[in-house]
CSV table of C-alpha atoms and ligand atoms in Angstrom, one decimal:
chain,number,residue,atom,x,y,z
C,1,MET,CA,38.6,-57.2,-34.0
C,2,LYS,CA,41.7,-56.6,-31.9
C,3,GLU,CA,41.4,-57.5,-28.2
C,4,TRP,CA,43.0,-54.7,-26.1
C,5,THR,CA,44.6,-55.3,-22.7
C,6,LEU,CA,44.1,-52.6,-20.1
C,7,GLU,CA,47.7,-51.8,-20.3
C,8,GLU,CA,47.5,-51.2,-24.1
C,9,ARG,CA,44.4,-49.0,-23.7
C,10,TYR,CA,45.9,-46.8,-21.0
C,11,ARG,CA,49.4,-46.5,-22.5
C,12,VAL,CA,50.7,-43.0,-22.1
C,13,LEU,CA,51.8,-41.2,-25.3
C,14,GLN,CA,55.5,-40.5,-24.8
C,15,SER,CA,56.4,-39.0,-28.2
C,16,PRO,CA,54.8,-38.4,-31.6
C,17,GLU,CA,57.0,-41.2,-32.9
C,18,ASP,CA,54.8,-43.7,-31.0
C,19,ILE,CA,52.0,-43.1,-33.5
C,20,ARG,CA,53.7,-41.9,-36.7
C,21,ASP,CA,53.5,-45.3,-38.4
C,22,LEU,CA,49.8,-45.6,-37.4
C,23,TYR,CA,49.1,-42.2,-38.9
C,24,GLY,CA,50.9,-43.2,-42.1
C,25,ARG,CA,48.8,-46.4,-42.3
C,26,ILE,CA,45.4,-44.9,-41.6
C,27,ARG,CA,45.7,-41.9,-43.9
C,28,GLU,CA,45.6,-44.3,-46.8
C,29,SER,CA,42.1,-45.4,-45.8
C,30,LYS,CA,39.4,-44.7,-48.4
C,31,TYR,CA,37.1,-43.9,-45.6
C,32,ARG,CA,39.1,-40.9,-44.3
C,33,GLN,CA,36.7,-37.9,-44.3
C,34,LEU,CA,37.3,-35.0,-46.6
C,35,TYR,CA,35.3,-32.2,-44.9
C,36,HIS,CA,34.7,-33.5,-41.4
C,37,VAL,CA,37.0,-33.4,-38.3
C,38,GLN,CA,38.3,-36.9,-37.6
C,39,PRO,CA,40.9,-38.4,-35.3
C,40,VAL,CA,44.5,-37.8,-36.3
C,41,THR,CA,45.1,-41.4,-35.2
C,42,GLY,CA,43.0,-43.9,-33.1
C,43,LEU,CA,39.6,-42.9,-31.9
C,44,SER,CA,37.8,-39.6,-31.6
C,45,SER,CA,34.6,-39.4,-29.5
C,46,ASP,CA,32.9,-36.4,-27.8
C,47,PRO,CA,33.5,-32.8,-29.0
C,48,ASN,CA,35.0,-30.8,-26.1
C,49,GLY,CA,35.8,-27.1,-25.4
C,50,PHE,CA,34.0,-25.8,-28.4
C,51,VAL,CA,34.3,-22.0,-28.4
C,52,CYS,CA,34.7,-18.9,-30.6
C,53,HIS,CA,37.7,-17.1,-29.2
C,54,GLU,CA,38.9,-13.8,-30.6
C,55,GLY,CA,37.4,-14.6,-34.0
C,56,THR,CA,38.8,-18.2,-34.2
C,57,TRP,CA,36.8,-21.4,-33.6
C,58,HIS,CA,38.5,-23.9,-31.3
C,59,LEU,CA,37.4,-27.4,-30.9
C,60,TYR,CA,38.9,-30.3,-29.1
C,61,TYR,CA,37.8,-33.9,-29.2
C,62,GLN,CA,38.2,-36.9,-26.9
C,63,TRP,CA,41.1,-38.7,-28.3
C,64,CYS,CA,42.6,-42.2,-27.7
C,65,PRO,CA,45.7,-42.3,-29.8
C,66,TRP,CA,46.3,-46.0,-30.1
C,67,GLY,CA,43.4,-47.4,-32.1
C,68,ALA,CA,39.6,-47.8,-32.2
C,69,VAL,CA,39.3,-48.3,-28.5
C,70,HIS,CA,38.2,-46.3,-25.5
C,71,GLY,CA,41.2,-46.0,-23.2
C,72,LEU,CA,43.4,-43.2,-21.9
C,73,LYS,CA,41.7,-40.0,-23.2
C,74,TYR,CA,43.4,-36.8,-24.3
C,75,TRP,CA,41.8,-33.6,-25.7
C,76,TYR,CA,43.0,-33.2,-29.3
C,77,HIS,CA,42.9,-29.6,-30.6
C,78,VAL,CA,41.7,-28.3,-34.0
C,79,SER,CA,40.9,-24.8,-35.1
C,80,SER,CA,39.0,-23.0,-37.8
C,81,PRO,CA,38.5,-19.4,-39.0
C,82,ASP,CA,35.0,-20.2,-40.5
C,83,LEU,CA,33.7,-23.5,-39.1
C,84,VAL,CA,34.4,-25.4,-42.3
C,85,HIS,CA,38.1,-25.2,-42.9
C,86,TRP,CA,39.8,-27.0,-40.0
C,87,THR,CA,43.5,-27.4,-39.1
C,88,ASN,CA,45.1,-29.9,-36.7
C,89,GLU,CA,46.8,-28.1,-33.8
C,90,GLY,CA,48.1,-31.0,-31.7
C,91,VAL,CA,47.4,-32.3,-28.2
C,92,GLY,CA,45.3,-30.0,-26.1
C,93,LEU,CA,45.0,-31.6,-22.7
C,94,ARG,CA,47.1,-34.5,-21.6
C,95,PRO,CA,46.4,-36.9,-18.7
C,96,ASP,CA,49.6,-36.0,-16.8
C,97,THR,CA,48.5,-35.2,-13.2
C,98,VAL,CA,47.3,-37.3,-10.3
C,99,TYR,CA,43.8,-35.9,-10.7
C,100,ASP,CA,43.5,-37.1,-14.3
C,101,ASN,CA,45.8,-40.1,-14.3
C,102,LYS,CA,43.3,-42.2,-16.3
C,103,GLY,CA,42.0,-39.5,-18.7
C,104,THR,CA,41.2,-35.9,-19.3
C,105,HIS,CA,37.5,-36.5,-19.9
C,106,SER,CA,34.9,-34.3,-21.5
C,107,GLY,CA,34.2,-30.6,-20.8
C,108,SER,CA,33.7,-27.2,-22.2
C,109,ALA,CA,35.3,-23.8,-22.7
C,110,ILE,CA,34.5,-20.1,-22.3
C,111,SER,CA,36.4,-17.1,-23.8
C,112,LYS,CA,37.0,-14.1,-21.6
C,113,ASP,CA,39.3,-11.1,-21.8
C,114,GLY,CA,41.7,-12.7,-24.2
C,115,LYS,CA,41.9,-16.0,-22.5
C,116,MET,CA,40.2,-19.4,-23.0
C,117,TYR,CA,39.2,-21.2,-19.9
C,118,LEU,CA,38.8,-25.0,-20.3
C,119,PHE,CA,36.8,-27.0,-17.8
C,120,TYR,CA,37.2,-30.8,-17.9
C,121,THR,CA,36.8,-33.9,-15.9
C,122,GLY,CA,39.9,-35.4,-14.4
C,123,ASN,CA,39.3,-39.1,-14.4
C,124,HIS,CA,41.3,-40.4,-11.5
C,125,ARG,CA,41.6,-44.1,-10.7
C,126,ASP,CA,43.5,-45.6,-7.8
C,127,GLU,CA,45.4,-48.9,-7.7
C,128,ASN,CA,42.2,-50.8,-7.2
C,129,TRP,CA,40.7,-49.1,-10.2
C,130,ILE,CA,38.2,-47.1,-8.0
C,131,ARG,CA,37.2,-43.9,-9.8
C,132,THR,CA,37.2,-40.4,-8.5
C,133,PRO,CA,36.1,-37.7,-10.9
C,134,TYR,CA,37.4,-34.1,-10.4
C,135,THR,CA,36.2,-30.9,-12.0
C,136,CYS,CA,39.4,-29.2,-13.3
C,137,ALA,CA,40.3,-26.1,-15.2
C,138,ALA,CA,43.1,-24.9,-17.5
C,139,VAL,CA,43.8,-21.6,-19.2
C,140,THR,CA,45.3,-20.7,-22.6
C,141,GLU,CA,45.6,-17.7,-24.8
C,142,ASP,CA,45.3,-19.4,-28.1
C,143,GLY,CA,44.0,-22.9,-27.4
C,144,LYS,CA,47.5,-24.5,-27.3
C,145,ASP,CA,49.4,-25.7,-24.3
C,146,PRO,CA,46.7,-25.1,-21.7
C,147,ARG,CA,48.1,-24.4,-18.2
C,148,LYS,CA,46.3,-26.6,-15.7
C,149,LEU,CA,45.3,-25.3,-12.3
C,150,PRO,CA,47.4,-27.2,-9.7
C,151,GLU,CA,44.3,-28.3,-7.9
C,152,PRO,CA,40.8,-29.3,-9.1
C,153,LEU,CA,38.0,-26.8,-8.7
C,154,PHE,CA,36.0,-29.4,-6.8
C,155,GLY,CA,35.7,-33.1,-6.3
C,156,PRO,CA,32.7,-35.4,-6.6
C,157,ARG,CA,29.6,-34.7,-4.5
C,158,ALA,CA,28.7,-37.1,-1.8
C,159,GLY,CA,25.3,-38.8,-2.2
C,160,TYR,CA,25.8,-39.5,-5.9
C,161,SER,CA,27.7,-42.3,-7.7
C,162,GLU,CA,31.1,-42.1,-9.3
C,163,HIS,CA,29.4,-40.9,-12.5
C,164,GLN,CA,29.9,-37.2,-12.2
C,165,ARG,CA,31.5,-35.6,-15.2
C,166,ASP,CA,31.5,-33.4,-18.3
C,167,PRO,CA,31.3,-29.8,-16.9
C,168,LYS,CA,29.5,-27.3,-19.0
C,169,ILE,CA,30.5,-23.7,-18.1
C,170,LEU,CA,28.3,-20.8,-18.7
C,171,TRP,CA,27.9,-17.1,-17.7
C,172,ASN,CA,24.4,-16.0,-16.7
C,173,ALA,CA,24.3,-12.2,-17.3
C,174,GLU,CA,21.1,-11.7,-15.4
C,175,ARG,CA,22.4,-13.2,-12.2
C,176,GLU,CA,25.9,-12.1,-12.9
C,177,LYS,CA,27.2,-15.6,-12.0
C,178,TYR,CA,29.0,-18.4,-13.6
C,179,TYR,CA,27.4,-21.8,-13.5
C,180,ILE,CA,28.7,-25.3,-14.2
C,181,PHE,CA,26.4,-28.2,-15.1
C,182,ILE,CA,27.8,-31.6,-14.4
C,183,GLY,CA,26.3,-34.8,-15.8
C,184,ALA,CA,25.6,-37.2,-12.9
C,185,GLN,CA,23.9,-40.3,-11.6
C,186,THR,CA,22.1,-40.7,-8.3
C,187,GLU,CA,23.0,-43.4,-5.9
C,188,ASP,CA,19.9,-45.4,-7.0
C,189,GLY,CA,21.1,-45.2,-10.6
C,190,LYS,CA,19.1,-42.3,-12.1
C,191,GLY,CA,20.5,-39.8,-14.5
C,192,THR,CA,20.6,-36.2,-13.4
C,193,ALA,CA,22.8,-33.1,-13.5
C,194,LEU,CA,24.4,-31.2,-10.6
C,195,VAL,CA,24.7,-27.4,-10.8
C,196,TYR,CA,27.5,-25.3,-9.2
C,197,GLU,CA,27.9,-21.5,-9.1
C,198,SER,CA,30.6,-19.0,-8.6
C,199,ASP,CA,31.4,-15.3,-9.1
C,200,GLU,CA,34.6,-16.1,-10.7
C,201,LEU,CA,35.9,-18.7,-13.1
C,202,LEU,CA,38.9,-20.2,-11.4
C,203,GLY,CA,37.6,-20.5,-7.8
C,204,GLY,CA,34.8,-19.9,-5.4
C,205,TRP,CA,32.6,-22.7,-6.7
C,206,SER,CA,29.8,-24.0,-4.5
C,207,PHE,CA,27.0,-26.5,-5.0
C,208,ALA,CA,23.8,-24.8,-6.1
C,209,GLY,CA,21.5,-27.8,-6.4
C,210,GLU,CA,20.4,-30.8,-8.4
C,211,LEU,CA,18.7,-30.0,-11.7
C,212,ARG,CA,15.1,-31.0,-12.0
C,213,ILE,CA,13.2,-31.0,-15.3
C,214,ARG,CA,9.5,-30.3,-14.8
C,215,GLY,CA,7.5,-33.4,-15.8
C,216,ILE,CA,10.5,-35.8,-15.9
C,217,GLU,CA,10.7,-38.4,-13.1
C,218,SER,CA,13.3,-40.4,-14.6
C,219,LEU,CA,15.2,-40.6,-18.0
C,220,GLY,CA,18.1,-43.0,-18.2
C,221,GLY,CA,20.8,-43.9,-15.8
C,222,MET,CA,23.3,-41.2,-16.5
C,223,TRP,CA,23.1,-37.8,-18.2
C,224,GLU,CA,26.4,-37.5,-20.1
C,225,CYS,CA,27.5,-34.2,-21.6
C,226,PRO,CA,24.8,-31.7,-20.5
C,227,TYR,CA,24.7,-28.5,-22.5
C,228,ILE,CA,22.5,-25.5,-21.8
C,229,VAL,CA,22.2,-22.3,-23.9
C,230,ARG,CA,19.8,-19.4,-24.3
C,231,ILE,CA,18.7,-18.9,-27.9
C,232,GLY,CA,16.5,-15.9,-28.7
C,233,GLY,CA,15.1,-15.7,-25.1
C,234,LYS,CA,14.4,-19.4,-24.8
C,235,ASP,CA,16.5,-22.0,-22.9
C,236,LEU,CA,17.6,-25.1,-24.7
C,237,LEU,CA,18.8,-28.0,-22.5
C,238,LEU,CA,20.3,-31.1,-24.0
C,239,PHE,CA,22.2,-34.1,-22.8
C,240,SER,CA,23.0,-37.7,-23.6
C,241,PRO,CA,21.0,-40.1,-21.4
C,242,GLN,CA,22.5,-43.6,-21.2
C,243,TYR,CA,21.8,-47.0,-19.7
C,244,THR,CA,18.2,-47.0,-21.1
C,245,LYS,CA,16.2,-48.0,-24.2
C,246,LEU,CA,13.9,-45.4,-25.6
C,247,PRO,CA,10.9,-45.9,-27.9
C,248,GLY,CA,11.8,-46.2,-31.6
C,249,ARG,CA,15.6,-46.5,-30.8
C,250,GLY,CA,16.0,-50.2,-31.3
C,251,GLU,CA,18.4,-51.8,-28.9
C,252,SER,CA,20.4,-48.6,-28.4
C,253,THR,CA,21.1,-47.6,-24.8
C,254,ASN,CA,22.7,-44.2,-25.7
C,255,HIS,CA,20.7,-41.2,-26.9
C,256,ASN,CA,20.9,-37.5,-27.3
C,257,VAL,CA,17.8,-35.6,-26.3
C,258,TYR,CA,16.7,-32.0,-25.8
C,259,PHE,CA,14.1,-29.8,-24.1
C,260,THR,CA,13.1,-26.2,-24.8
C,261,GLY,CA,11.8,-24.1,-22.0
C,262,ARG,CA,13.1,-21.8,-19.2
C,263,MET,CA,15.8,-22.5,-16.7
C,264,ASP,CA,14.8,-21.3,-13.2
C,265,TYR,CA,18.0,-20.9,-11.3
C,266,ASP,CA,16.1,-20.2,-8.0
C,267,SER,CA,14.5,-23.6,-7.9
C,268,MET,CA,17.1,-25.3,-10.2
C,269,THR,CA,14.1,-26.5,-12.3
C,270,PHE,CA,14.0,-26.5,-16.0
C,271,GLU,CA,10.5,-25.6,-16.9
C,272,ALA,CA,10.2,-27.7,-20.0
C,273,ASP,CA,7.7,-26.7,-22.7
C,274,GLY,CA,6.9,-30.4,-23.4
C,275,PRO,CA,8.4,-33.9,-23.4
C,276,PHE,CA,11.9,-34.6,-24.6
C,277,ARG,CA,12.7,-34.8,-28.3
C,278,PHE,CA,15.5,-36.5,-30.1
C,279,LEU,CA,18.2,-34.1,-31.2
C,280,ASP,CA,18.9,-36.3,-34.2
C,281,TYR,CA,17.2,-39.5,-35.5
C,282,GLY,CA,20.2,-41.2,-36.9
C,283,PHE,CA,22.0,-44.2,-35.7
C,284,ASP,CA,25.3,-42.5,-34.8
C,285,PHE,CA,24.9,-39.2,-33.0
C,286,TYR,CA,26.0,-38.5,-29.4
C,287,ALA,CA,27.5,-36.0,-26.9
C,288,ALA,CA,26.6,-32.9,-28.7
C,289,GLN,CA,27.8,-29.5,-27.5
C,290,GLY,CA,27.5,-26.0,-28.7
C,291,ALA,CA,29.1,-22.6,-28.8
C,292,GLN,CA,27.9,-19.1,-29.5
C,293,ARG,CA,29.3,-16.3,-31.6
C,294,GLU,CA,29.6,-13.0,-29.8
C,295,GLY,CA,26.6,-10.8,-30.5
C,296,ARG,CA,24.5,-13.7,-31.9
C,297,ALA,CA,22.2,-14.6,-28.9
C,298,ASP,CA,19.6,-15.7,-31.5
C,299,GLU,CA,21.5,-18.8,-32.4
C,300,ALA,CA,24.1,-21.4,-31.3
C,301,VAL,CA,26.4,-23.7,-33.2
C,302,LEU,CA,26.2,-27.3,-32.4
C,303,ILE,CA,28.7,-30.2,-33.0
C,304,ALA,CA,28.4,-33.8,-32.0
C,305,TRP,CA,30.2,-37.1,-32.2
C,306,ILE,CA,29.2,-39.4,-35.1
C,307,GLY,CA,29.3,-42.6,-33.1
C,308,LEU,CA,27.9,-44.2,-29.9
C,309,PRO,CA,29.8,-45.2,-26.8
C,310,ASP,CA,29.1,-49.0,-27.0
C,311,ASN,CA,29.5,-49.3,-30.8
C,312,HIS,CA,32.4,-50.0,-33.0
C,313,TYR,CA,32.7,-49.3,-36.7
C,314,PRO,CA,34.2,-51.0,-39.8
C,315,THR,CA,37.3,-48.8,-39.8
C,316,ALA,CA,38.3,-50.3,-36.4
C,317,GLU,CA,40.0,-52.9,-38.5
C,318,GLU,CA,42.2,-50.1,-39.8
C,319,GLU,CA,42.9,-48.9,-36.2
C,320,TRP,CA,40.9,-45.7,-36.3
C,321,GLU,CA,37.3,-44.6,-36.0
C,322,GLY,CA,35.0,-41.6,-35.2
C,323,SER,CA,34.2,-38.3,-36.7
C,324,MET,CA,32.6,-35.0,-35.7
C,325,THR,CA,29.4,-33.9,-37.3
C,326,LEU,CA,29.3,-30.7,-39.4
C,327,PRO,CA,28.7,-27.7,-37.2
C,328,ARG,CA,25.0,-26.8,-37.3
C,329,ILE,CA,23.2,-23.6,-36.5
C,330,LEU,CA,20.5,-23.9,-33.9
C,331,THR,CA,17.6,-21.5,-33.9
C,332,ILE,CA,14.3,-21.5,-32.1
C,333,LYS,CA,11.2,-20.3,-33.9
C,334,ASP,CA,7.8,-20.3,-32.3
C,335,GLY,CA,9.2,-22.5,-29.5
C,336,ARG,CA,10.6,-25.1,-31.9
C,337,LEU,CA,14.2,-26.0,-32.5
C,338,TYR,CA,15.6,-25.9,-36.0
C,339,GLN,CA,19.1,-27.3,-37.0
C,340,ASN,CA,20.8,-26.4,-40.3
C,341,PRO,CA,24.3,-26.6,-41.6
C,342,VAL,CA,26.3,-23.5,-41.1
C,343,GLN,CA,26.0,-21.0,-44.0
C,344,GLU,CA,29.7,-21.3,-44.7
C,345,MET,CA,29.1,-24.8,-46.1
C,346,ALA,CA,27.9,-23.2,-49.2
C,347,SER,CA,31.5,-22.1,-49.9
C,348,LEU,CA,32.5,-25.8,-50.3
C,349,ARG,CA,29.9,-26.5,-53.0
C,350,GLY,CA,31.7,-27.7,-56.2
C,351,GLU,CA,30.5,-28.8,-59.6
C,352,GLU,CA,27.2,-30.6,-60.2
C,353,ALA,CA,27.4,-34.4,-60.4
C,354,GLN,CA,25.3,-37.2,-61.9
C,355,ALA,CA,23.0,-39.6,-60.1
C,356,ASP,CA,24.8,-42.7,-61.5
C,357,ASP,CA,28.2,-41.5,-60.3
C,358,LEU,CA,27.7,-40.2,-56.8
C,359,PRO,CA,30.9,-38.6,-55.5
C,360,ALA,CA,32.1,-39.8,-52.1
C,361,ALA,CA,31.9,-36.3,-50.8
C,362,CYS,CA,28.7,-34.6,-52.0
C,363,GLU,CA,25.8,-32.5,-51.1
C,364,ILE,CA,22.4,-33.5,-52.4
C,365,LEU,CA,19.3,-31.3,-52.5
C,366,ALA,CA,16.1,-33.2,-52.7
C,367,ASP,CA,12.6,-31.6,-53.1
C,368,PHE,CA,9.5,-33.6,-52.6
C,369,ASP,CA,5.9,-33.1,-53.7
C,370,GLY,CA,4.3,-34.2,-50.4
C,371,LYS,CA,3.2,-37.6,-51.8
C,372,ASP,CA,4.7,-41.0,-50.9
C,373,ALA,CA,8.4,-40.9,-52.0
C,374,SER,CA,11.7,-42.7,-51.7
C,375,ILE,CA,15.3,-42.0,-52.2
C,376,ALA,CA,18.3,-44.3,-52.0
C,377,LEU,CA,21.9,-43.1,-51.6
C,378,PHE,CA,24.8,-45.2,-52.6
C,379,ALA,CA,22.6,-47.8,-54.3
C,380,LYS,CA,24.2,-50.4,-56.6
C,381,LYS,CA,24.4,-50.0,-60.4
C,382,ASP,CA,21.1,-51.9,-60.8
C,383,GLY,CA,19.4,-49.5,-58.3
C,384,THR,CA,19.0,-52.0,-55.5
C,385,GLY,CA,20.4,-51.5,-52.0
C,386,GLY,CA,21.8,-48.3,-50.5
C,387,LEU,CA,20.8,-46.2,-47.6
C,388,THR,CA,17.1,-45.7,-48.2
C,389,PHE,CA,14.6,-43.2,-47.0
C,390,ARG,CA,10.9,-44.0,-47.6
C,391,TYR,CA,8.2,-41.4,-46.9
C,392,ASP,CA,4.7,-42.4,-46.0
C,393,ALA,CA,2.5,-39.4,-46.7
C,394,GLU,CA,-0.5,-40.7,-44.8
C,395,LYS,CA,1.5,-41.3,-41.6
C,396,GLN,CA,3.7,-38.3,-42.3
C,397,GLU,CA,6.7,-40.4,-41.4
C,398,LEU,CA,10.0,-41.1,-42.9
C,399,THR,CA,11.8,-44.4,-42.5
C,400,ALA,CA,15.6,-44.6,-42.8
C,401,ASP,CA,17.2,-47.9,-43.4
C,402,ARG,CA,20.9,-48.8,-43.8
C,403,SER,CA,20.5,-52.5,-44.0
C,404,GLY,CA,20.7,-52.5,-47.8
C,405,MET,CA,24.4,-51.5,-47.7
C,406,ASP,CA,27.1,-54.1,-48.5
C,407,ILE,CA,29.1,-53.2,-45.4
C,408,ARG,CA,26.8,-53.6,-42.4
C,409,PHE,CA,27.7,-52.8,-38.8
C,410,ASN,CA,26.0,-52.7,-35.4
C,411,GLU,CA,23.0,-54.5,-37.0
C,412,LYS,CA,21.9,-55.8,-33.6
C,413,ILE,CA,21.5,-52.3,-32.2
C,414,PHE,CA,19.4,-50.9,-35.1
C,415,GLU,CA,19.5,-50.5,-38.8
C,416,ASN,CA,16.3,-48.7,-39.5
C,417,VAL,CA,14.3,-45.9,-37.7
C,418,GLN,CA,11.0,-44.1,-38.1
C,419,ILE,CA,11.2,-40.3,-38.2
C,420,PRO,CA,7.8,-38.7,-37.4
C,421,LEU,CA,7.5,-35.3,-39.1
C,422,ASP,CA,5.6,-32.3,-37.8
C,423,THR,CA,4.9,-31.2,-41.4
C,424,PRO,CA,4.7,-33.1,-44.7
C,425,LEU,CA,8.1,-33.9,-46.3
C,426,ARG,CA,9.2,-31.0,-48.5
C,427,SER,CA,13.0,-31.2,-48.6
C,428,MET,CA,16.1,-33.0,-47.6
C,429,ARG,CA,19.5,-31.5,-47.7
C,430,ILE,CA,22.0,-34.3,-47.5
C,431,PHE,CA,25.8,-34.2,-46.8
C,432,ALA,CA,27.7,-37.3,-47.6
C,433,ASP,CA,31.4,-37.6,-46.8
C,434,ARG,CA,33.5,-40.8,-47.2
C,435,SER,CA,32.2,-42.4,-44.1
C,436,SER,CA,29.2,-40.4,-42.9
C,437,VAL,CA,25.8,-39.0,-44.0
C,438,GLU,CA,23.9,-36.2,-42.4
C,439,VAL,CA,20.4,-35.2,-43.5
C,440,PHE,CA,18.6,-32.0,-42.7
C,441,ILE,CA,14.9,-32.6,-43.2
C,442,ASN,CA,12.3,-29.8,-44.0
C,443,ASP,CA,14.8,-26.9,-43.4
C,444,GLY,CA,16.1,-28.3,-40.2
C,445,GLU,CA,12.9,-29.6,-38.5
C,446,GLU,CA,14.5,-32.9,-38.0
C,447,THR,CA,18.0,-34.3,-38.6
C,448,PHE,CA,19.5,-37.7,-39.2
C,449,THR,CA,23.2,-38.7,-38.9
C,450,THR,CA,24.8,-42.0,-39.6
C,451,HIS,CA,28.2,-43.5,-40.4
C,452,LEU,CA,28.2,-45.2,-43.8
C,453,TYR,CA,30.9,-47.1,-45.7
C,454,PRO,CA,29.9,-47.4,-49.4
C,455,THR,CA,32.0,-49.8,-51.6
C,456,GLU,CA,33.2,-49.1,-55.1
C,457,GLU,CA,30.0,-50.7,-56.4
C,458,GLU,CA,27.7,-48.5,-54.4
C,459,ARG,CA,27.7,-45.2,-56.4
C,460,ARG,CA,24.1,-44.5,-57.4
C,461,LEU,CA,21.4,-42.2,-56.3
C,462,VAL,CA,17.9,-43.4,-57.0
C,463,CYS,CA,14.9,-41.1,-56.5
C,464,SER,CA,11.2,-41.9,-56.9
C,465,GLU,CA,9.0,-40.0,-59.3
C,466,GLY,CA,8.0,-36.5,-58.0
C,467,THR,CA,11.3,-36.0,-56.3
C,468,ALA,CA,13.7,-33.5,-57.7
C,469,CYS,CA,17.4,-34.1,-56.8
C,470,ARG,CA,20.5,-32.1,-57.5
C,471,ILE,CA,24.0,-33.3,-56.6
C,472,PHE,CA,27.1,-31.3,-56.0
C,473,HIS,CA,30.7,-32.2,-55.2
C,474,VAL,CA,31.9,-30.9,-51.9
C,475,CYS,CA,35.5,-29.6,-51.8
C,476,PRO,CA,37.8,-31.0,-49.2
C,477,SER,CA,38.2,-28.6,-46.3
C,478,VAL,CA,39.8,-30.5,-43.4
C,479,LYS,CA,43.6,-30.9,-43.3
C,480,ASP,CA,44.7,-34.3,-42.2
C,481,ASP,CA,48.3,-33.3,-41.0
C,482,PHE,CA,50.4,-35.1,-38.5
C,483,VAL,CA,50.5,-32.5,-35.7
C,484,ILE,CA,50.9,-34.0,-32.2
O,1,FRU,C1,30.6,-39.6,-23.4
O,1,FRU,C2,31.6,-39.8,-22.3
O,1,FRU,C3,31.7,-38.7,-21.3
O,1,FRU,C4,33.1,-38.8,-20.8
O,1,FRU,C5,33.9,-39.2,-22.0
O,1,FRU,C6,35.1,-40.1,-21.8
O,1,FRU,O1,30.8,-40.3,-24.5
O,1,FRU,O2,31.5,-41.1,-21.7
O,1,FRU,O3,30.7,-38.8,-20.3
O,1,FRU,O4,33.6,-37.6,-20.2
O,1,FRU,O5,33.0,-39.9,-22.9
O,1,FRU,O6,35.7,-40.2,-23.0
């Protein structure tokens, strides 16, 4: 893989011409997604500023234009009328002030009175490469050309490390206040979040306290990308703890977890209903953030990065990598979180396909009879290999394994996982695109997301007896235009 110098990673984009050739090359890749948002060039990572504004969905992603490398980060803007058809809109935020000279890092958005307010981390570094993170804001009417405030809303809080970033903005109607949650690290290296409050969006911010989660003493070394939302009267808190290994997650040190419960803003304590749960069991899922439609307080829409911070993927050779997940609907029933693809996905369903000729972009509906079962996606002609799922009825556990694929990657981190189920396996709804697979298990009780790079020889779906599978083509829905 290419070795990048610091200079190359932090090069400033001067003109679209700087990357036109790169765009021309990568769009030929057979792994370019057909119905997932992906980087126009280079690398995409966290979803940012996801919001429904005046009937249109806006999403930005962390973008490094130059290749499959984490360097100078921009916000790249895409929009959609319906959460499935997406259009490239061009650069959203650029690192062009002293406060964000080494990157416009992650953040969130809120829509109010015809305007979108973007909150992001200005990643400042001085000549000795010492980092100072600033919480900054910008305003736009239509998502394009956001106008940055001349000064940050606030700087880093003393008593914590340089890791303070990823502002999540929210309005709390009961308390008639805005809050910002910031992912942070204590000076002794523990993950946490800092909460700020204000009566207005663009000023008046003061520190309200450090977030505590009842029952959690310590969970990882940094909580990236905190997100909190009220769904049907329950609070859902999620974040991406890093710098720690967690049970069942191989050698990975990056995770995405959630708690349900109640956020008490007086004591700044999240009264969790129970221990943390994994938001997704797959190998490549991180930095999720959500948005809500007006008038739909009973659900939220979640989107995440298909990828992990320390990993690289086979398309790095082609000078690009990364993808967003499909947007998923989050609901909470009887205190339990469910995640399902947005209903609009049904509009992309095409003709039925055959198990020995699996389309690169397809939806698979699999029904199980509760007994031991297995299913292999993108197996070889002779039925061997593929991404396999094996269900052990006695343990009520599903094992996912991608080590049977011809193109293997990040093998040392993990290639197989156990997914414990709360109820016996009934169904899997699977979405495969050219370089990703997402699985919704038992109507959204658990999910599994991975990158996957099938070859020409890997085109078969193999299901065990007692498993009923139907396969459908999925129509392309994401434009891959060169808009910078
Ligand atoms: C998570 C993250 C964020 C940060 C951004 C930089 O992947 O590390 O904490 O804001 O990526 O690209």
